[in-house]
XYZ file of C-alpha atoms in Angstrom:
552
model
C 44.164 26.846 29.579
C 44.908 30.559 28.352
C 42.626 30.716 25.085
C 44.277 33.759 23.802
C 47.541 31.942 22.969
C 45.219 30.237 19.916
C 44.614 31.716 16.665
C 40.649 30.694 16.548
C 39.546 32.347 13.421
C 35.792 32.168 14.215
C 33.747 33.216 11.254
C 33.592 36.613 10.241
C 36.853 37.110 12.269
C 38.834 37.686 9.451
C 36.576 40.142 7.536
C 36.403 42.091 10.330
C 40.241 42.400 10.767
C 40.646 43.460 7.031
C 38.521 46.449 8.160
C 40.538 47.614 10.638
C 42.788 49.998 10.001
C 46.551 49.728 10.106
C 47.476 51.861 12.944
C 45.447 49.198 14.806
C 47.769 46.604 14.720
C 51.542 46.960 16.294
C 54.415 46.478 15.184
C 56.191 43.937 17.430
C 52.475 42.009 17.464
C 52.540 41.612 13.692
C 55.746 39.387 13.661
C 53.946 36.804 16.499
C 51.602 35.513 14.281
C 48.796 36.094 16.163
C 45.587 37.599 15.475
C 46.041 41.506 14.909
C 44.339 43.325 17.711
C 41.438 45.633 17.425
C 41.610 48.926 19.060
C 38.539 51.209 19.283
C 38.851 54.487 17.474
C 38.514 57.822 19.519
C 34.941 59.638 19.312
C 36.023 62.304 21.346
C 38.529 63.617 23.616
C 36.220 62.185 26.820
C 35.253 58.714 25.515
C 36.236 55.715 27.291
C 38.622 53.573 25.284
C 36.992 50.292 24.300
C 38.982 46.857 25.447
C 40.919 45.435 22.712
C 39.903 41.846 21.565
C 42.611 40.497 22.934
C 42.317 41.939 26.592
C 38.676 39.957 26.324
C 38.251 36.965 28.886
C 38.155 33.786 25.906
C 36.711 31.505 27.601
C 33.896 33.637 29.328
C 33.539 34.743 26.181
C 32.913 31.125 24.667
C 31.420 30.100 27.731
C 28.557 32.551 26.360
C 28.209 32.058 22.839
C 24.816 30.224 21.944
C 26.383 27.939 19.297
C 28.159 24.707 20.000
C 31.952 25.126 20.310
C 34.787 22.501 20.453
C 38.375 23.029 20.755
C 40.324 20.013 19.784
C 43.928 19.107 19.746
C 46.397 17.198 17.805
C 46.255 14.066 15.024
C 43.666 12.461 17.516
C 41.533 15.656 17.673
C 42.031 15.293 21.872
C 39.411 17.399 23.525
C 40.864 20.755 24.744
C 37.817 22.641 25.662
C 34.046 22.162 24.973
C 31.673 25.093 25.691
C 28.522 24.895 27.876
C 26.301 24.926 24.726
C 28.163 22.300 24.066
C 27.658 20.490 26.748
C 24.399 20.748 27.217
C 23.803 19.670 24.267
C 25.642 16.253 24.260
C 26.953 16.312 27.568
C 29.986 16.672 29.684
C 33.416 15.737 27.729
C 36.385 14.140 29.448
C 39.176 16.587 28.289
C 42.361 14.670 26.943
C 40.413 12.159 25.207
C 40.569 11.377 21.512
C 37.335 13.205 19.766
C 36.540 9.301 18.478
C 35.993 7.963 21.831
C 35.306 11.535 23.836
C 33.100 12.834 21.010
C 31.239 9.763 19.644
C 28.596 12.588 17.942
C 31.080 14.146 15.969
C 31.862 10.185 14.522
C 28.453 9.339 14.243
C 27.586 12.495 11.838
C 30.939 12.005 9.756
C 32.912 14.819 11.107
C 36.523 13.188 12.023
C 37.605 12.634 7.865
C 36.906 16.141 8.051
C 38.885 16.841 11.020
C 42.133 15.599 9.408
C 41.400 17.007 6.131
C 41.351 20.524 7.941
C 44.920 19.471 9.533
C 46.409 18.956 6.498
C 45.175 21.973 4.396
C 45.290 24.317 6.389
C 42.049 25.476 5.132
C 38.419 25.633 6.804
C 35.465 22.775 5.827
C 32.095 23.473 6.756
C 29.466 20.217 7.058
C 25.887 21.823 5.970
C 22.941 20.662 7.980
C 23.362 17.231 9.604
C 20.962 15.653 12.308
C 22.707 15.262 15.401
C 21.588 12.014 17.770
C 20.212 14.766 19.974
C 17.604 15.047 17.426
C 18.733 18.832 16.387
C 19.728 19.586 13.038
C 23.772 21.806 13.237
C 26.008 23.505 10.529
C 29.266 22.342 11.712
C 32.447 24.973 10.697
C 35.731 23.282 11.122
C 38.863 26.205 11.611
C 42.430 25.443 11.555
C 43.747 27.067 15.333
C 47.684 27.335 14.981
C 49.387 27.834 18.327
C 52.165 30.970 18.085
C 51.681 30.398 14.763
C 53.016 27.199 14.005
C 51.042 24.888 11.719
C 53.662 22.866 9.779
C 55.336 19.688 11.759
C 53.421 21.046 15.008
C 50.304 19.365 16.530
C 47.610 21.586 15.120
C 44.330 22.410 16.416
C 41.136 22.158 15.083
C 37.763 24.850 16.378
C 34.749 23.134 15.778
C 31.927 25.534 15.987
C 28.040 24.530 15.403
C 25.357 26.404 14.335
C 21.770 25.046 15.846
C 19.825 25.175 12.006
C 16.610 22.832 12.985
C 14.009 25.421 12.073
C 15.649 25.971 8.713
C 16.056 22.479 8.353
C 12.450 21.349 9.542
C 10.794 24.134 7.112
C 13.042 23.079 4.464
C 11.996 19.425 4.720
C 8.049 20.325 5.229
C 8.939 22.421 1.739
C 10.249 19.261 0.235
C 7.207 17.215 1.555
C 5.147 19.710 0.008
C 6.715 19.640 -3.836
C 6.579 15.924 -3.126
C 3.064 15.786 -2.658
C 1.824 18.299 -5.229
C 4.097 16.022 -7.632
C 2.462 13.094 -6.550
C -1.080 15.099 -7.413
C 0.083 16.587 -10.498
C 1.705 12.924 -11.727
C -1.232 11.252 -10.482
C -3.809 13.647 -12.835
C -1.552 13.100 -15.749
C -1.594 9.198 -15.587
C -5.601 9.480 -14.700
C -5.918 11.310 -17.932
C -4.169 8.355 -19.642
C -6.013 5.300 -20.925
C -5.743 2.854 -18.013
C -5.840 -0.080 -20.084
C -4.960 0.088 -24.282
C -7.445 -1.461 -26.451
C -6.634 -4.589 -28.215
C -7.411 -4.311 -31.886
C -7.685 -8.039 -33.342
C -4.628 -7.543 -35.609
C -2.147 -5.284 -33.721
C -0.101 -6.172 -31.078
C 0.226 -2.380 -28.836
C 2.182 -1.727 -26.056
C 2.732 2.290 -24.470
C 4.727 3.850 -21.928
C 4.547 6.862 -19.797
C 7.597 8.421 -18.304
C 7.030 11.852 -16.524
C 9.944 14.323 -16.237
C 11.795 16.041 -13.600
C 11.483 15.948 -9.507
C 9.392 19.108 -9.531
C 5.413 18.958 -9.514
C 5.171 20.891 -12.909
C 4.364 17.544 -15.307
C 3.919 17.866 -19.175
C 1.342 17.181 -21.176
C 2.178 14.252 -23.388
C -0.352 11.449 -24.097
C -1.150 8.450 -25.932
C -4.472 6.519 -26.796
C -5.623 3.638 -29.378
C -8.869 3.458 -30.338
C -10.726 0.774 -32.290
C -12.713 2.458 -35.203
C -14.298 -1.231 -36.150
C -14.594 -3.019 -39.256
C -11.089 -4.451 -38.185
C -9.210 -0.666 -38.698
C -7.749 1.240 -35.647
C -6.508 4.629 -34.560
C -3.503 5.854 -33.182
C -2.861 8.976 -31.477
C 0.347 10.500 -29.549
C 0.459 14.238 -28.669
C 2.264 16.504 -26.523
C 0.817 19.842 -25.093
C 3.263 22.605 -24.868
C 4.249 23.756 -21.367
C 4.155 22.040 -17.943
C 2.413 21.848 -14.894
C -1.773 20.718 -14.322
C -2.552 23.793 -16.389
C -0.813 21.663 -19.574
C -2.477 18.448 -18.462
C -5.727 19.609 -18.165
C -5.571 21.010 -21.734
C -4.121 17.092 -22.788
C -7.271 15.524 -21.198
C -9.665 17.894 -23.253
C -7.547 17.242 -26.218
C -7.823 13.516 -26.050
C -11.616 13.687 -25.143
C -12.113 15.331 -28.207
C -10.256 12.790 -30.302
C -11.786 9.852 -29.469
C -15.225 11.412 -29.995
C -13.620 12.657 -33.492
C -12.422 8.995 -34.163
C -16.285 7.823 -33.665
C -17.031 10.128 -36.947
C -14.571 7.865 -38.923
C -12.838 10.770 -40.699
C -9.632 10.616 -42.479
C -6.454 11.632 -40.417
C -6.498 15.236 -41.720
C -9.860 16.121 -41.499
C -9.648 14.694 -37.743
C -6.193 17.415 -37.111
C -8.381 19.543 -38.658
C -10.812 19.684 -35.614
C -8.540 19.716 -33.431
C -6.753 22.830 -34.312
C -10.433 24.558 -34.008
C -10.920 22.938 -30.781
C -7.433 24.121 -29.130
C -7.681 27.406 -29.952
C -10.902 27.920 -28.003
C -9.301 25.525 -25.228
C -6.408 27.987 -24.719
C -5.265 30.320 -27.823
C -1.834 30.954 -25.743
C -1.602 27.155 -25.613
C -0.405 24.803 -28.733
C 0.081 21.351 -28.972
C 1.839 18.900 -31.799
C -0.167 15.504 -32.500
C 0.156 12.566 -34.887
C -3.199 10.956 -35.714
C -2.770 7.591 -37.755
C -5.132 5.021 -38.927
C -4.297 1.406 -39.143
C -6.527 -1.194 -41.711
C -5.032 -4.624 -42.062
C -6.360 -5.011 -45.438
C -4.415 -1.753 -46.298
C -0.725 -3.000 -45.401
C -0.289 0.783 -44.516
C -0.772 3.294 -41.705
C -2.401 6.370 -43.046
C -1.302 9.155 -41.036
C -1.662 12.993 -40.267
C 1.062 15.207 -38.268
C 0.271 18.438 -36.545
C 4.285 19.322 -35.830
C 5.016 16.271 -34.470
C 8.111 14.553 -34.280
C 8.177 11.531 -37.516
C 6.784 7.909 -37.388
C 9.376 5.308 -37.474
C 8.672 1.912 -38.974
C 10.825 -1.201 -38.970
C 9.708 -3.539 -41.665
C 10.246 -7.435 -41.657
C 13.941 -7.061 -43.264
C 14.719 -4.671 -40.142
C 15.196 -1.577 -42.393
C 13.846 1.297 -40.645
C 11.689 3.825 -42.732
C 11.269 7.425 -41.367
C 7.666 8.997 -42.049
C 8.985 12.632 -42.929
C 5.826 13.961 -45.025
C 3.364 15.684 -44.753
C 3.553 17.682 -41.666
C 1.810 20.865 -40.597
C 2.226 23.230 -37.756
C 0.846 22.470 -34.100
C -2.579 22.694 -33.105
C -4.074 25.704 -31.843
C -1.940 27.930 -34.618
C -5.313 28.274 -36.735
C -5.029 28.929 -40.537
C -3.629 25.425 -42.252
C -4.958 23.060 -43.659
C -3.655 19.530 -42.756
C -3.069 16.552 -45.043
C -2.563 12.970 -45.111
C 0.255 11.147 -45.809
C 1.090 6.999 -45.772
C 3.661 4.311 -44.894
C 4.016 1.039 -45.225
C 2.685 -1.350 -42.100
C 2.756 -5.097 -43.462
C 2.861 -8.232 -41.800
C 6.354 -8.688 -39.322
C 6.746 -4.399 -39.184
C 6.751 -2.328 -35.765
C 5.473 1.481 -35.830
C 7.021 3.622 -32.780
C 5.174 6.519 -32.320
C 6.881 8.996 -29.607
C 7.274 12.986 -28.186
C 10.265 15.134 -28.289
C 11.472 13.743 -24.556
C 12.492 10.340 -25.887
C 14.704 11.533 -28.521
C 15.977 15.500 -27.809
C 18.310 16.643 -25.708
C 20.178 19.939 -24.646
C 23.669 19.131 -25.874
C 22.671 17.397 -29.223
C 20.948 18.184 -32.156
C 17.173 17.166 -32.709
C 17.867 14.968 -35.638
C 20.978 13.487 -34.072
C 18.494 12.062 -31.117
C 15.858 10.483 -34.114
C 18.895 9.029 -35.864
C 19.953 7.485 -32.500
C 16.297 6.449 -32.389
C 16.267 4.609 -35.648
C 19.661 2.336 -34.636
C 17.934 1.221 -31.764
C 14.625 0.640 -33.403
C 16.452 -1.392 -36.127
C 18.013 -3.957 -33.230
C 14.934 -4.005 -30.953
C 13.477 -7.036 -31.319
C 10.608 -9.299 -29.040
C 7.048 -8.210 -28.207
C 6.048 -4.630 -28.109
C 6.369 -4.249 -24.393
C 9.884 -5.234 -24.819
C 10.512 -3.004 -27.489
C 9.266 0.264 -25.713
C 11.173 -0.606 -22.787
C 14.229 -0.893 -24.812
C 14.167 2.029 -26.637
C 13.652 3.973 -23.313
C 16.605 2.705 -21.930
C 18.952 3.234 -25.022
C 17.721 6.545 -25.097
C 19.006 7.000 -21.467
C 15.798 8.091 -19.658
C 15.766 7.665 -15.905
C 13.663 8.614 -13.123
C 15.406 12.410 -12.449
C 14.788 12.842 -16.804
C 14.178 16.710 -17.268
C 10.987 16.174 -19.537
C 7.979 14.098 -20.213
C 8.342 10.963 -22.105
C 5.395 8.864 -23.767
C 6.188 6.179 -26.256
C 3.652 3.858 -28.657
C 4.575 0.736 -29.729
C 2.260 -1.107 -32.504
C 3.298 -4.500 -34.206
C 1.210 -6.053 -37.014
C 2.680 -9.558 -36.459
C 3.089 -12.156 -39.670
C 0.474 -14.827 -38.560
C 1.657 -18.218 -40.001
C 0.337 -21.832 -39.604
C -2.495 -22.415 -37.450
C -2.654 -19.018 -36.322
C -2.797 -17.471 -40.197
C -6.317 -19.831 -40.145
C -7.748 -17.997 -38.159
C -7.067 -14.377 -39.791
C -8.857 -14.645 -43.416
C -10.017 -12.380 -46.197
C -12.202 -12.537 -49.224
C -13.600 -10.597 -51.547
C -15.863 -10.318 -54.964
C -16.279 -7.687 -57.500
C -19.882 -6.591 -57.568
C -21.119 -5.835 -60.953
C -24.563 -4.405 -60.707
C -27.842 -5.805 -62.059
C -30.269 -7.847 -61.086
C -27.812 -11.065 -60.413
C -25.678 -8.891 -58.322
C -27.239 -9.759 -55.029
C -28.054 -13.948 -55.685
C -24.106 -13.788 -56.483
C -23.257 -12.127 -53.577
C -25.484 -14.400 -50.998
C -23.705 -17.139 -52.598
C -20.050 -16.054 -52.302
C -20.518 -15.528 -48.776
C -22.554 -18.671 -47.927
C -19.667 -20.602 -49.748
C -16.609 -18.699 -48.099
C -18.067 -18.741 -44.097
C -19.050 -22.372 -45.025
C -15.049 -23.090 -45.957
C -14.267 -21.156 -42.968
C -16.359 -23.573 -40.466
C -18.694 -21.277 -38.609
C -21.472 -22.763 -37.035
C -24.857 -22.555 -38.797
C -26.841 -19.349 -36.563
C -23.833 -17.614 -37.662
C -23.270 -18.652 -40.782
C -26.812 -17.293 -41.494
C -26.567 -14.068 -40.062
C -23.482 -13.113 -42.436
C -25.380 -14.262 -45.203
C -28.489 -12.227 -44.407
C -26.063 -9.569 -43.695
C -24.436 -9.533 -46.965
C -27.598 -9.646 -48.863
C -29.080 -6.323 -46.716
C -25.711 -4.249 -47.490
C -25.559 -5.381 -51.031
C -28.967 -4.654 -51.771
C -28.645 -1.072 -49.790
C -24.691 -0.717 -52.038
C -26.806 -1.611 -55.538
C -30.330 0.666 -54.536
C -28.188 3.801 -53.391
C -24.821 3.268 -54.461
C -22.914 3.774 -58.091
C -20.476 1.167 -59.266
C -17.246 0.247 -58.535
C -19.032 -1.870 -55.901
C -17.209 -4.544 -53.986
C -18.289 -6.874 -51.085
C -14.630 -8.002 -48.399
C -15.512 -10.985 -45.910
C -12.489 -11.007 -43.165
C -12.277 -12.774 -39.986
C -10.045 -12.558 -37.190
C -9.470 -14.471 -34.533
C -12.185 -12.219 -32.358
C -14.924 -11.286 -34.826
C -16.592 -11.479 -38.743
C -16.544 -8.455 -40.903
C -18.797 -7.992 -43.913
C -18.013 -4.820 -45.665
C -18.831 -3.381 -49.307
C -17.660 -0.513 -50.830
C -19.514 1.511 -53.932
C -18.864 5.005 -55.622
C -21.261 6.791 -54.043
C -20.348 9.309 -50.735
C -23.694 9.624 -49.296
C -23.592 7.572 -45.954
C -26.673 5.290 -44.994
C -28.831 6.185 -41.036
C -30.491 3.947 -39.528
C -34.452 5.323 -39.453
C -37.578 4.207 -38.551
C -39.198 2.794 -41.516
C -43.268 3.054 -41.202
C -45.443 -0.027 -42.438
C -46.195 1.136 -45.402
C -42.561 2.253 -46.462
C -41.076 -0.321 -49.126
C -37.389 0.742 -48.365
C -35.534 1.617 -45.289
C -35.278 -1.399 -43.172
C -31.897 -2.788 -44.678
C -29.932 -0.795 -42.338
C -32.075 -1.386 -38.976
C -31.928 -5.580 -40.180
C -28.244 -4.838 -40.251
C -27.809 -3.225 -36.631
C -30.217 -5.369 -35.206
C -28.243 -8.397 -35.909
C -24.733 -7.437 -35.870
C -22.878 -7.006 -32.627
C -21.714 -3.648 -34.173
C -21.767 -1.665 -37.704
C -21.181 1.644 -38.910
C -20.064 3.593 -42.479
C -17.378 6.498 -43.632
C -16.344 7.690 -46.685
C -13.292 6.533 -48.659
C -10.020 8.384 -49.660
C -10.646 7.869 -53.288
C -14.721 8.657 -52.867
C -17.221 6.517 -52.292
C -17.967 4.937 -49.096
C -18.206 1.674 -47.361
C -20.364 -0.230 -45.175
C -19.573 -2.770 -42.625
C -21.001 -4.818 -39.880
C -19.292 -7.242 -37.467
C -20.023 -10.186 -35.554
C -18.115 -11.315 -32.562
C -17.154 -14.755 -32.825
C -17.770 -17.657 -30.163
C -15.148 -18.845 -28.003
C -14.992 -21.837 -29.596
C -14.058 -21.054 -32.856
């Protein structure tokens, strides 16, 4: 076959010929069709003339080339000509035969739809990096060949020529393995920073979700935790550290540390941001983080709450009206300089609090407030235990695996206990009014409320004797209003009592001759836990707890 009677625009053929100059071409050859010819220019007077392209043997020429070259023919693709790269990379090729029987290779990797769409447009296709069944990776360029230049209502040819691209496809797959792995690392830090299990507070019902962002290894730093202050109140906590990667989550485990050892102190939300912002700006001062710190008591109805920048509370109350906790917020942690305050909202029986970061709800084609908004609709139809909940409002808000940022999400429901399960969740509670009947009255209101509330005797005594040591300690070192709650759970006793006075009791080592100072060590001795803080309005209160038998 005479290969110089095809057009085989190779690439780069045809910006070389728009470099060539015009006197290059001639006249009667520009009329064929044909590819123009190249003619070397004259250095000098003695040079040798150069041999045009076209007086070039094509097929010694092909014979040569390194990548894999197919000529084929016709609506069939027939085999024309196959080069000896070509060959010796899949073989000998019957010539005449249709490329779907003589080529099964080029089937098997995809290449005949392309075949026919480069028949019909005219117009090269190129097939980037496919693994061949000989095990090499090729870049397969499909050219239109016209013979004398006809294209339209002749046969048509089609050049196949493949480019041997294993290395770069090998190093780019070892590069993909690598991001894959360092992902896997940095993912597997962030959720090890995590609480692996949530605590259980007696009257919440929590569930949380962690969604990081992206394909690349560069995770966020969101987080989540609940902690369980005792005396029946619990803390919530969701924050998100600005920036990605294991520098950001690093930062998020220190921040969370801290926390929980802040929680331990008992402190109101504020004074606990308050920390915080001290601690992050010796962490990193280039690094800032927003956090919402709230504090749950059942006996409350109402989550006091403290926002460093973070994005609003949402609560859906038992009428399904959604609330929006707007106020007070201050700027992120590690700015320095502000002083944080506490704000409330409402928590009652049948409400669900969703505490979240700026993934679940912003996006780059809508407005902030738009994605809250959105938030709140779904919030006010989400209905069934918190688990179900989180997972619904992650999939209204359209988050998927390939989501381009971190996603954490806190659900917390204070269900409305009826029937036999309202039995088992109680409260009572007596004014105190000082003098010297104060404490008989007190030992009596409790022996008559655990006796109504059937606890076995042992225990029945022990929240007597109890009562009797923290009202005595209330009325020696406390100032009126005093008050003395009972409240059981389904889990545990609390005794508490609450007076005017801010000075919190310690436990010390009273000496045998001391006539005060044992109140407190009768207290933790007994109880399974106990512990003090001050009160919003001053004052303080005192509580132990006693963890209930199974049986109960």
């Amino acid at each position: 076959m005479n290969f110089t009677r095809w057009s085989a625009r190779l690439p780069g053929t045809q910006r070389r010929a728009a470099a060539r100059t015009e006197h290059a071409v001639t006249p009667d050859r520009r009329g064929e069709g044909s590819v123009p010819a190249a003619r070397a220019e004259q250095l000098t007077d003695d040079a040798p003339s150069v041999p045009a392209v076209d007086e070039l043997p094509a097929r010694e020429v092909l014979d040569r080339v390194p990548a894999l070259v197919a000529l084929l023919h016709g609506p069939d693709h027939r085999i024309a000509y196959v080069n000896d790269a070509y060959a010796a990379a899949f073989g000998q090729r019957p010539l005449g035969e249709p490329a779907r029987e003589g080529l099964p290779e080029l089937a098997e990797l995809g290449l005949l739809p392309l075949l026919d769409q480069v028949l019909r447009s005219g117009k090269p296709r190129t097939l980037k990096s496919r693994r061949a069944p000989d095990g090499r990776s090729y870049t397969f360029t499909c050219t239109p060949a016209a013979e004398n230049g006809v294209r339209d209502g002749g046969d048509g040819a089609v050049l196949v020529f493949a480019t041997d691209v294993t290395d770069h496809a090998e190093a780019a797959e070892r590069l993909r393995a690598s991001e894959r792995r360092q992902r896997e690392t940095a993912v597997t830090l962030q959720r090890s920073l995590l609480p692996q299990e949530l605590e259980e507070p007696d009257d919440l019902r929590i569930a949380a979700t962690y969604q990081p962002g992206g394909t690349e290894s560069a995770v966020g730093g969101d987080w989540y935790d609940v902690i369980t202050l005792g005396g029946g109140r619990t803390a919530l906590v969701i924050g998100d550290v600005m920036g990605r990667g294991v520098r950001a989550a690093a930062v998020m485990g220190q921040l969370r540390t801290a926390v929980r050892a802040y929680a331990r102190l008992d402190l109101p939300p504020h004074e606990v941001l308050q920390l915080l912002d001290g601690l992050a700006t010796e962490i990193d001062a280039n690094q800032i983080a927003t956090c919402v710190y709230a504090i749950h008591d059942p006996n409350e109805g109402r989550l006091v709450y403290a926002s460093a920048g973070h994005l609003p509370i949402l609560v859906r109350d038992e009428s399904g009206m959604v609330l929006r906790a707007d106020e007070p917020t201050g700027p992120p942690l590690g700015t320095g300089g502000w002083m944080h305050a506490s704000g409330s909202i409402p928590l009652g029986p049948g409400s669900t609090a969703v505490l979240y970061t700026d993934g679940l709800v912003e996006r780059r084609d809508e407005d902030l407030d738009e994605g809250i908004a959105s938030l709140e609709r779904a919030l006010a139809g989400a209905t069934g235990t918190p688990q179900v909940v989180c997972d619904r409002l992650v999939r209204t808000a359209g988050v998927t695996a390939d989501h381009d940022d971190d996603v954490a999400v806190l659900v917390l429901q204070h269900p409305a206990r009826t029937g036999p399960d309202g039995d088992l969740f109680r409260n009572a509670a007596l004014e105190l009014l000082g003098g010297v009947e104060a404490a008989p009255r007190a030992r009596a209101f409790a022996s008559g409320v655990l006796t109504s509330w059937r606890f076995p005797a042992d225990l029945h005594d022990l929240g007597v004797l109890a009562t009797s040591e923290l009202v005595a300690n209330s009325l020696q070192h406390g100032t009126p209003p005093m008050r003395l709650r009972l409240r059981r759970t389904d889990r545990r006793l609390i005794v508490e009592v609450t007076d005017g006075d801010d000075h919190l009791p310690r436990r010390r080592r009273a000496e045998p001759g001391d006539e005060s100072g044992r109140g407190i060590a009768i207290v933790a001795t007994i109880a399974s836990n106990w512990g003090s803080r001050r009160t919003p309005g001053g004052g303080k209160a005192v509580w132990c707890e006693f963890v209930l038998p199974r049986a109960i």
